[in-house]
Coordinates of C-alpha atoms in Angstrom, one line a residue:
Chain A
X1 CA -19.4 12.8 14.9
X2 CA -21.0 9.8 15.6
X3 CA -21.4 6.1 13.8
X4 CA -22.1 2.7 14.1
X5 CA -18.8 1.1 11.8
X6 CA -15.1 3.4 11.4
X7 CA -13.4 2.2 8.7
X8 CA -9.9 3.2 8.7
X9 CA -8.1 3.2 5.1
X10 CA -10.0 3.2 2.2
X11 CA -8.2 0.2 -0.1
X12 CA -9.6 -3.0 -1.5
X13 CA -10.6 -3.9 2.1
X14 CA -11.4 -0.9 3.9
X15 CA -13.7 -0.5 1.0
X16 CA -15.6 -3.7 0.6
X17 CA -16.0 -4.0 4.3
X18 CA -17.9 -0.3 3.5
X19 CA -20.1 -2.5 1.1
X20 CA -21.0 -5.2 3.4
X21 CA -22.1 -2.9 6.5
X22 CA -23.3 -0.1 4.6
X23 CA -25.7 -2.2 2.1
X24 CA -27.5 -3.4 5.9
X25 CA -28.1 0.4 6.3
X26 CA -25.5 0.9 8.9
X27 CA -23.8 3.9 9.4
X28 CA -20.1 3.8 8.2
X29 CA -17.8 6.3 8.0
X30 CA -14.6 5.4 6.6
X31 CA -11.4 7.6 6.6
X32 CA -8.7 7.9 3.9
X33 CA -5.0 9.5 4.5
X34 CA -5.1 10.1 0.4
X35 CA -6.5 12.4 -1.6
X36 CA -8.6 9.7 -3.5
X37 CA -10.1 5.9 -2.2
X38 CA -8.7 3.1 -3.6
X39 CA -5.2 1.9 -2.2
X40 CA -2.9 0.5 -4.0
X41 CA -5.3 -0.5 -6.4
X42 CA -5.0 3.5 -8.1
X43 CA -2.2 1.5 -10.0
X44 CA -2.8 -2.1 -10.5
X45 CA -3.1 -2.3 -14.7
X46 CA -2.7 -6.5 -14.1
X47 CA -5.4 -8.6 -14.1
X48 CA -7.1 -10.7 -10.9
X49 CA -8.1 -13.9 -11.6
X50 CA -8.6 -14.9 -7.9
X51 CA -11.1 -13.0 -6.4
X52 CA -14.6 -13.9 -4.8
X53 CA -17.7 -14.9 -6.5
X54 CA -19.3 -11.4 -6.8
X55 CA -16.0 -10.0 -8.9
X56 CA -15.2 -11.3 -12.3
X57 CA -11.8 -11.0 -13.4
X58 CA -10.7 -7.7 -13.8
X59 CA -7.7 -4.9 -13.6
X60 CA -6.8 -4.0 -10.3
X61 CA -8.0 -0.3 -11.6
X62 CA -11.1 -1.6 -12.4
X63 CA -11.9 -3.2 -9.6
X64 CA -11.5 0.0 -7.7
X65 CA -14.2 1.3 -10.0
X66 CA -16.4 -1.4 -9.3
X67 CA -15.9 -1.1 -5.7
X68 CA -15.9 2.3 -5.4
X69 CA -19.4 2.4 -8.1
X70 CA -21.1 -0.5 -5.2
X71 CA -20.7 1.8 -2.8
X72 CA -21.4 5.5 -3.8
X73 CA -26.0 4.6 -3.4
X74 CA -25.3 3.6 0.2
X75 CA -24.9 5.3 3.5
X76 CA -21.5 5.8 3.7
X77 CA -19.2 8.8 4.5
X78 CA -16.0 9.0 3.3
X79 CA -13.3 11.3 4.7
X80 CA -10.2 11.8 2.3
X81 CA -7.3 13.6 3.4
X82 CA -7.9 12.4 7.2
X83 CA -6.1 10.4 9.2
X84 CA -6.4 8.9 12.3
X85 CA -3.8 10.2 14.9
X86 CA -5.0 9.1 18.3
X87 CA -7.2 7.7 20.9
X88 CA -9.3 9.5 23.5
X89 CA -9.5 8.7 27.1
X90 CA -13.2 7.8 26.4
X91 CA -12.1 5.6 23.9
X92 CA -13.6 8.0 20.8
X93 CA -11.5 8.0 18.0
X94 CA -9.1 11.0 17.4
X95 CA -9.4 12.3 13.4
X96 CA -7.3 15.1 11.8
X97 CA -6.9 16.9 8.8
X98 CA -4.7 19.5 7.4
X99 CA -6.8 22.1 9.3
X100 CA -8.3 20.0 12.1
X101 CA -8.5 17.7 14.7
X102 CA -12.0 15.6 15.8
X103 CA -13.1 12.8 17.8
X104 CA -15.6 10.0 16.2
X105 CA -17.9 8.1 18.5
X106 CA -17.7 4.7 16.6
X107 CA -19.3 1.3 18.1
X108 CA -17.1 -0.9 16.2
X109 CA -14.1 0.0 14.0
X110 CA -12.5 -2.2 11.1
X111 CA -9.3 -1.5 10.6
X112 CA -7.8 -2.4 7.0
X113 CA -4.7 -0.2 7.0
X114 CA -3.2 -2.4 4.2
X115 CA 0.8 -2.8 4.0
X116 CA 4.0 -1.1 3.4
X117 CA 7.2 -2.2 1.1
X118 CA 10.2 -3.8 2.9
X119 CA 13.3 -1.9 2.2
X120 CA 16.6 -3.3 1.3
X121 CA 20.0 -1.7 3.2
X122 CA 23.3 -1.2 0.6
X123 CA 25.2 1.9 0.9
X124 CA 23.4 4.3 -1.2
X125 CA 20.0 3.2 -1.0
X126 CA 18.7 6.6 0.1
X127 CA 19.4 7.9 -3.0
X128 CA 17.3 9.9 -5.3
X129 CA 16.2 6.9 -8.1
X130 CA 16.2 4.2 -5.8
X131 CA 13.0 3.8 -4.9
X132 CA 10.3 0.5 -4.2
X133 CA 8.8 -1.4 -6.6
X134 CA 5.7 -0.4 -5.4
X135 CA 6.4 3.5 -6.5
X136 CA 7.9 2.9 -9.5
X137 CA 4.3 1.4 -10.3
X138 CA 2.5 4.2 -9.1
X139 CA 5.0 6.5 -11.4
X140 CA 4.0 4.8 -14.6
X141 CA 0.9 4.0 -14.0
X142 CA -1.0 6.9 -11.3
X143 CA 1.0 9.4 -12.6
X144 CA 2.3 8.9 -16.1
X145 CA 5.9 9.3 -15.4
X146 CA 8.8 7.7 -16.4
X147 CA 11.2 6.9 -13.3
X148 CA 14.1 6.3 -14.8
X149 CA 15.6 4.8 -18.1
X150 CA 18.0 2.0 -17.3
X151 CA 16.4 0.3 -14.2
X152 CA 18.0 -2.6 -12.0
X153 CA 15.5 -5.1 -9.7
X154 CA 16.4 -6.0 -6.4
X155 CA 14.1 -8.8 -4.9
X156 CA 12.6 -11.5 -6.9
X157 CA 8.3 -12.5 -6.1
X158 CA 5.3 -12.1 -8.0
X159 CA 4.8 -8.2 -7.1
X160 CA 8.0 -7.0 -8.6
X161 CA 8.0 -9.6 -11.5
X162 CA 4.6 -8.0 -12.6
X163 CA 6.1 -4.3 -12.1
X164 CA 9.3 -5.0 -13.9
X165 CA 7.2 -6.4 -16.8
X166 CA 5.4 -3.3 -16.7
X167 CA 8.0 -1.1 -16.6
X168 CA 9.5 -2.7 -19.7
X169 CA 6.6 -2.5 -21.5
X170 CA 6.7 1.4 -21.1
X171 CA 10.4 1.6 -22.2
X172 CA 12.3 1.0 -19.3
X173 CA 15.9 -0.9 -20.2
X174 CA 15.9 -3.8 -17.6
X175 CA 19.6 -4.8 -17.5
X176 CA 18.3 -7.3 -14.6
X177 CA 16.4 -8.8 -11.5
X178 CA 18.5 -9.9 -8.8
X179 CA 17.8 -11.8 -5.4
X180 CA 19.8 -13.5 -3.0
X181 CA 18.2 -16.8 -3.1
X182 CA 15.6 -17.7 -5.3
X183 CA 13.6 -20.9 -4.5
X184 CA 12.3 -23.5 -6.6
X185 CA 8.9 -21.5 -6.2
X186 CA 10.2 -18.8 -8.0
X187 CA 10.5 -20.8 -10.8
X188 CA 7.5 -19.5 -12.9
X189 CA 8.9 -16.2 -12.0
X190 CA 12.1 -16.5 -13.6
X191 CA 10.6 -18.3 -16.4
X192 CA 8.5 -15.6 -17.2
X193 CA 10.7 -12.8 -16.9
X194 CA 13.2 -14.8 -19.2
X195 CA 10.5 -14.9 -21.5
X196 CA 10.0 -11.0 -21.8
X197 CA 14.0 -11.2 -22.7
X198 CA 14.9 -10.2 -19.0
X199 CA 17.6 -11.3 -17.1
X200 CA 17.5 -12.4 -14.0
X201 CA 20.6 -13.1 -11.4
X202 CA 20.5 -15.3 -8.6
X203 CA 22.7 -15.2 -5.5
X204 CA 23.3 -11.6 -6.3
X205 CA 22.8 -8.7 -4.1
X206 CA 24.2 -5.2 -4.4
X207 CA 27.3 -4.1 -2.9
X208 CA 26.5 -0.2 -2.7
X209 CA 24.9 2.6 -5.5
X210 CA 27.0 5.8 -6.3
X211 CA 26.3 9.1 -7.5
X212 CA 25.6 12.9 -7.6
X213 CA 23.1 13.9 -6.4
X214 CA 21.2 10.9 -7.8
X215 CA 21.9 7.0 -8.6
X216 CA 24.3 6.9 -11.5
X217 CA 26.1 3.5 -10.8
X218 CA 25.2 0.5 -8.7
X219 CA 28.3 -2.4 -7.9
X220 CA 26.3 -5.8 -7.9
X221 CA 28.0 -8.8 -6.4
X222 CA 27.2 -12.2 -8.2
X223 CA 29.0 -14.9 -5.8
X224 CA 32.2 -13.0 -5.1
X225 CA 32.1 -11.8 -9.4
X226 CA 31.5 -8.2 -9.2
X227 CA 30.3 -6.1 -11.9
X228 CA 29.2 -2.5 -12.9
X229 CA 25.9 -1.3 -14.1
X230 CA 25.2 2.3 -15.1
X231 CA 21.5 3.1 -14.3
X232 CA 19.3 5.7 -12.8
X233 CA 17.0 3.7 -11.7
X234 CA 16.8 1.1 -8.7
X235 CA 13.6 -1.0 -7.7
X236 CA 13.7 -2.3 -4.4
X237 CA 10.7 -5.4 -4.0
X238 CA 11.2 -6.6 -0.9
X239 CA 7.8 -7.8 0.0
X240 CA 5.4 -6.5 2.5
X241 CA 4.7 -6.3 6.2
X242 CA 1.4 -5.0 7.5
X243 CA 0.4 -1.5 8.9
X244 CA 0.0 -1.1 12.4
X245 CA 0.2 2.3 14.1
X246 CA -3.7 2.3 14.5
X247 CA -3.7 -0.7 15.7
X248 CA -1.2 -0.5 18.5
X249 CA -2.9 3.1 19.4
X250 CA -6.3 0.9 19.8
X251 CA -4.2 -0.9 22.3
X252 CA -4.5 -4.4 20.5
X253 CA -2.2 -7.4 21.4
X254 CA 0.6 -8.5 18.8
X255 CA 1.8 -12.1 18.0
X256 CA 4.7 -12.8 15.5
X257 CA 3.9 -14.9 12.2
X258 CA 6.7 -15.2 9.8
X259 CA 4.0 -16.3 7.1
X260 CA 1.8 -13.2 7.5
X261 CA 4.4 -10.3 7.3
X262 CA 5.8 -10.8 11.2
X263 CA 4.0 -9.0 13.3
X264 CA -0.1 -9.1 13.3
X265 CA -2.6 -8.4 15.9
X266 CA -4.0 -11.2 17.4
X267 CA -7.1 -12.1 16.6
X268 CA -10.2 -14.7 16.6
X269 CA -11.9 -16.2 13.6
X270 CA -13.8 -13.4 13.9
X271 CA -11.2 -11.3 12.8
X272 CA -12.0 -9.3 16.4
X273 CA -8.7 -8.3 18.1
X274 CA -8.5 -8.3 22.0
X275 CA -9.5 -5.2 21.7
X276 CA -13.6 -5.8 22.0
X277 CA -14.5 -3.1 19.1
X278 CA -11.8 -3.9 16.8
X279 CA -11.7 -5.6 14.2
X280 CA -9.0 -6.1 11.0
X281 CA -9.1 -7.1 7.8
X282 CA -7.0 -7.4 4.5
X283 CA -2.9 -7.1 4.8
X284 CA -3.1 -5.3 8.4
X285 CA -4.7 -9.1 9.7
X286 CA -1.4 -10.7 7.2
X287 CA 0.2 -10.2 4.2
X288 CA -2.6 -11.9 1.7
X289 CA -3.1 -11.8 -2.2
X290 CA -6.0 -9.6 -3.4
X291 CA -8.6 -12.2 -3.0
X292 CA -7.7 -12.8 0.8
X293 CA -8.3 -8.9 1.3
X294 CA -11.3 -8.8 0.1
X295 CA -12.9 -12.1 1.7
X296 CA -11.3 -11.1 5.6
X297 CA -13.2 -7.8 5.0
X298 CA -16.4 -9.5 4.4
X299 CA -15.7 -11.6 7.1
X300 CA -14.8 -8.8 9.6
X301 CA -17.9 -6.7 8.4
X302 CA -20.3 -9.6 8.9
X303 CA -19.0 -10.1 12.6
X304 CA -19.2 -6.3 13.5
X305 CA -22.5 -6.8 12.1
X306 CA -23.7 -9.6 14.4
X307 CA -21.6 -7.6 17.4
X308 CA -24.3 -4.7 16.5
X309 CA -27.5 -6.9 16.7
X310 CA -28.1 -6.5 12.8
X311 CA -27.6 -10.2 11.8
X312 CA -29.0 -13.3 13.5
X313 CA -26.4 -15.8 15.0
X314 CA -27.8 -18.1 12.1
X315 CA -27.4 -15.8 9.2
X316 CA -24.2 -14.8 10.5
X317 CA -22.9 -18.7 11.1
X318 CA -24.3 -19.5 7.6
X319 CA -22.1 -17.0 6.3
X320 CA -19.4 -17.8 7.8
X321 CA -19.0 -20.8 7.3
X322 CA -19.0 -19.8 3.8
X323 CA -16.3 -17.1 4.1
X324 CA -14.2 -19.1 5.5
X325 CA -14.3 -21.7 2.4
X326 CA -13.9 -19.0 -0.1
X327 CA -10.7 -17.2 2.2
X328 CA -9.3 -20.9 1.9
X329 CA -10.1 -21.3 -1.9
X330 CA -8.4 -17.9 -2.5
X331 CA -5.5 -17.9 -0.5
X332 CA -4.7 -21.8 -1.2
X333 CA -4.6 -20.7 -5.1
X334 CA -1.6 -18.4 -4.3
X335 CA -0.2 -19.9 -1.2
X336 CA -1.4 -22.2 1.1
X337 CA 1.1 -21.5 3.8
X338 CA -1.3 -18.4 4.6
X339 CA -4.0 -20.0 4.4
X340 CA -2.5 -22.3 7.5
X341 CA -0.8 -19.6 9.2
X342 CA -3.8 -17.7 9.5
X343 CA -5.5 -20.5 10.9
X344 CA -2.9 -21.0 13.4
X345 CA -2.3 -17.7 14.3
X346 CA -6.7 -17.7 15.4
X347 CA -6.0 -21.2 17.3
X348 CA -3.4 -19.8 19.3
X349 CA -5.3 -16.9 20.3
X350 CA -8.5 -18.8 21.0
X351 CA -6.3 -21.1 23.2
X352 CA -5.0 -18.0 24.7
X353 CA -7.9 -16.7 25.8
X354 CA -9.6 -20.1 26.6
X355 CA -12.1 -19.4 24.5
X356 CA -13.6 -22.6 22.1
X357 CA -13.2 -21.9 18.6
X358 CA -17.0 -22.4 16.6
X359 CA -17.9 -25.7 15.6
X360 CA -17.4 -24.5 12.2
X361 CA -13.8 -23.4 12.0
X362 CA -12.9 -27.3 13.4
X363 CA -13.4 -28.7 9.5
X364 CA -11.4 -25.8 8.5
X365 CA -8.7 -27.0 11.1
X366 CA -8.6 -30.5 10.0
X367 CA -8.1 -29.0 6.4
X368 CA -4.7 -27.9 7.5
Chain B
X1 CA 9.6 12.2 -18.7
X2 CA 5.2 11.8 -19.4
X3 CA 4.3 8.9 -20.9
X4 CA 2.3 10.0 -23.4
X5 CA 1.5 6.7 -24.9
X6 CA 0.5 4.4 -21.9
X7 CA 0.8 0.6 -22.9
X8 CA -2.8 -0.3 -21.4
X9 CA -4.0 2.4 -19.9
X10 CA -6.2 5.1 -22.1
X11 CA -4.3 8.9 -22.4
X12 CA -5.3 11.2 -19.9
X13 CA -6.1 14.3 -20.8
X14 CA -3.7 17.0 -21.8
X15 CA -4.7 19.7 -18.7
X16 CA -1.7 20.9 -18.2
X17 CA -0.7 23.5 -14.9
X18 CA 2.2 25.5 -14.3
X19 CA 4.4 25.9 -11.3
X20 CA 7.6 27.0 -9.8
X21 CA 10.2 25.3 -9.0
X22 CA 12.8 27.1 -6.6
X23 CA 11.1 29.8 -9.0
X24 CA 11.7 28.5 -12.3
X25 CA 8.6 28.3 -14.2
X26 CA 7.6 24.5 -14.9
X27 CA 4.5 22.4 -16.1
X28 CA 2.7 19.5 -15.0
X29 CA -0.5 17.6 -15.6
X30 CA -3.3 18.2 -13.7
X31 CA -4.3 15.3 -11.1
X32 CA -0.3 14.5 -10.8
X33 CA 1.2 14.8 -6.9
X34 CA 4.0 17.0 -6.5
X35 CA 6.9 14.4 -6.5
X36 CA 5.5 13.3 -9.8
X37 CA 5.1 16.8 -11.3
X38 CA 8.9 17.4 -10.5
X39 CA 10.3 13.9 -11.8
X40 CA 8.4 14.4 -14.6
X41 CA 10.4 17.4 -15.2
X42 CA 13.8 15.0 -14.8
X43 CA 14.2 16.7 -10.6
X44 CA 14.7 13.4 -8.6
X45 CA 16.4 15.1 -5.7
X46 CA 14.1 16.9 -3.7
X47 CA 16.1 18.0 -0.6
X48 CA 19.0 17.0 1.7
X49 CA 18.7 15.0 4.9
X50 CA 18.8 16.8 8.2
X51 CA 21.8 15.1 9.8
X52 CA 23.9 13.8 7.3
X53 CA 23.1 16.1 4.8
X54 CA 23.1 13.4 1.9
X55 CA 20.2 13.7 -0.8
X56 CA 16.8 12.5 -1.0
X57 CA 14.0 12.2 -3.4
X58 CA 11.0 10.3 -3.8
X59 CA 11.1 6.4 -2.0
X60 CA 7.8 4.5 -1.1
X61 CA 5.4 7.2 -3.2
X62 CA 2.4 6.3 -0.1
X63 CA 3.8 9.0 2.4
X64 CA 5.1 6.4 5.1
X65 CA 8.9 7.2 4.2
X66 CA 9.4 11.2 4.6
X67 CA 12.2 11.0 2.4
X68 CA 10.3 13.6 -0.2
X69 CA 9.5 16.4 1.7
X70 CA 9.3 19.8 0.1
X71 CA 8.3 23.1 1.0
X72 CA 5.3 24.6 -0.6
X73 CA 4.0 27.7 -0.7
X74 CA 6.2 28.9 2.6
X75 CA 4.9 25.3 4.5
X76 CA 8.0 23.5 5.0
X77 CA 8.3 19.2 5.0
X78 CA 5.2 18.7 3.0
X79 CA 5.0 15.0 1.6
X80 CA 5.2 16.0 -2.1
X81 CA 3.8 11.7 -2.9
X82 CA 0.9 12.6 -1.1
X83 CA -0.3 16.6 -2.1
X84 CA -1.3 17.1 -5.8
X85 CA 0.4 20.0 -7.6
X86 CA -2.0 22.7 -8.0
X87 CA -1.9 26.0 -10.6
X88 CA 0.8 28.6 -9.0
X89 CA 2.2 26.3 -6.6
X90 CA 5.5 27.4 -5.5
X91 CA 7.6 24.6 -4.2
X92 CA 11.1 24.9 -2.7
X93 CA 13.2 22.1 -2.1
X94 CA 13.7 20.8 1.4
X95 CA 17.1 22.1 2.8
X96 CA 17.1 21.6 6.3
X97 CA 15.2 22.0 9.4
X98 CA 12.5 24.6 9.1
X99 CA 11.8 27.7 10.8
X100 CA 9.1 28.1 13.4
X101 CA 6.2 29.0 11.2
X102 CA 5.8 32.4 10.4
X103 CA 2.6 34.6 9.3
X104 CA -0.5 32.9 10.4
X105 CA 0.7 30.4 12.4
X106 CA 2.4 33.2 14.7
X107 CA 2.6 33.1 18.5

């Protein structure tokens, strides 16, 4: 199998970097370990205010819809149920499937694995009912299943705020959220939770979860004050780091940035990695709100794009340049720190490599 | 438990399917994965962990963990978050280390 862009994952970014390379007429194929595109969209029931231009607000759900619905009338094959296992010598890209396994000639590749949940380690927390935030949402929302009934939170951000909301508003019994520290930030958070009758504990953390075959009990340590909670249900939202098996097969260089989810590929304001046909985009290139995803595709698909010869060095600074102010826009709405980590994560590579950054990305750097 | 009445989301549709569990009969809704199928039907252990034999059930729900494998239809460690239940399925819980495949996948 041949093709001009490999997209591996098919989420919010795998997706609309699909859009932007297959609306020029250039072959994509993009490969999906599920059974359906999407990510972790599938189960997003909140609204986005924050996203680029071409999106009005909308349900994460929906958005996959209208993502999905953008690209079905271009040239675009989609593999489900196939992953990407390895690399051969002659740097094709080894696919499998249940059943098979087959190299793809690709001239560039976008990878836009997404992320995985942190966990968080207390005795017992490989028990049947403790599970992330992340599934629990996909329970109630993907598949129409109840988790659990009584349901304790460990680890306090927007993510598992929005889930434990969600879970109380199908039936769950919250009997609390509880984080370590909780920062003035979180503020909001807590207020909002309080709101929806919630409680929330601060410098709290579990001391270990018993039971039978399944989570019955969980000990919870509030400043030395220990207390008892029957439930059969713990959430564990511990926040995100990006995806990077395909990545490190691809042989790409790694740099550490707390801001972005620790270790990301390094990579230019192109979002090219030292690898020269790889690019990445959305939480694999650092942990990013849903906005952020979506831009660093664009901005990944456009540069594959000029790598191939279909867009002009003009058209492709002009858009750029304009990128780049929407990535900022979006990501300084939810966090600015990474917004500036990203920018300093492409400085230090540029430096690295002795290689000038564009006369564009200097405004962006003075921005910081 | 199915939610029938979903606070945001429209109902699905009531296609229901039937499978076995360690051969008791069960249903499920068509379109669920397997993990869900069985949670919905109040099974939230799923197997035992090889070396310390403690129990396990469903964790991320995105098939990174492997802490819900299951064995269906004779294939053993099958990521029951990640394969949709299908009509007949017979899924076993995950007990230990498997065999070397059998049947087909002889020599």
């Amino acid at each position: 199998m041949k093709t001009d862009v490999l997209i591996i994952g098919g989420g919010p970014a795998g997706l609309n970097a699909a859009i932007e390379t297959a609306s020029r007429g250039i072959k994509t194929i993009i490969i999906e370990e599920s059974y359906a595109l999407g990510g972790q969209l599938k189960q997003q029931t909140q609204f986005f205010n924050n996203l680029p231009k071409q999106f009005d607000r909308q349900r994460g759900i929906h958005l996959m819809r209208t993502l999905i619905d953008r690209l079905s009338p271009l040239p675009v094959t989609c593999l489900l149920k196939h992953k990407m296992i390895g690399v051969y010598k002659d740097g094709r890209i080894g696919i499998a499937n249940d059943t098979e396994t087959f190299p793809i000639d690709a001239k560039k590749v976008i990878v836009t694995t997404g992320a995985a949940e942190e966990t968080d380690l207390f005795p017992g927390w490989t028990l049947p009912g403790v599970m992330t935030v992340g599934a629990a949402q996909i329970l109630i929302n993907r598949e129409r299943v109840l988790p659990g009934k009584n349901a304790l939170i460990v680890g306090l951000n927007s993510f598992s705020a929005e889930v434990t909301k969600q879970l109380k508003a199908c039936g769950i019994n919250i009997l609390g959220v509880i984080d370590k520290n909780v920062s003035v930030n979180d503020k909001k958070l807590v207020d909002g939770l309080e709101d929806k009758k919630i409680r929330v504990m601060v410098n709290t953390v579990i001391e270990r979860a018993t039971g039978a075959g399944e989570v019955e009990k969980v000990t919870i340590n509030n400043d030395g004050k220990k207390e008892d909670l029957d439930i059969d249900l713990i959430c564990i939202g511990k926040g995100l780091s990006p995806i990077l098996e395909p990545l490190e097969i691809l042989d790409c260089e790694f740099g550490f940035q707390a801001k972005l989810g620790g270790l990301v590929p390094k990579y230019y304001s192109t979002l090219g990695t030292s690898n020269p046909s790889v690019y990445v985009a959305g939480n694999a290139a650092g942990i990013t709100c849903l906005g952020g995803i979506l831009v660093t595709a664009e901005i990944a698909a456009l540069n594959a794009l000029k790598a191939l010869g279909v867009l002009n060095d003009n058209e492709a600074k002009i858009s750029s340049s304009f990128l780049w102010d929407e990535l900022r826009s979006m990501e300084s709405e939810e966090s600015i720190e990474t917004f500036i980590a990203r920018v300093a994560h492409i400085k230090e590579f540029h430096e690295e490599c002795e290689l000038p950054l564009p006369a564009s990305f200097h405004a962006i750097l003075e921005g910081c | 438990m199915y939610i029938d009445h979903h606070p945001i989301l429209e109902n699905h549709g009531n296609d229901q399917i039937s499978f076995f569990y360690d051969g008791t009969p069960l249903k499920a809704r068509q379109g669920q994965t397997i993990a869900a199928a069985l949670m919905m039907n109040n099974i939230r252990k799923f197997g035992i962990s090889r070396k310390l034999r403690q129990s396990r059930g469903l964790f991320c729900a995105n098939g990174r963990c492997c802490s819900c494998f299951v064995t269906v239809n004779g294939l053993e460690h099958v990521l029951s978050c990640t394969t949709l239940i299908e009509e007949g399925m017979e899924i076993k819980p995950n007990t230990g280390d498997p065999d070397v495949r059998g049947g087909i996948h002889e020599n």
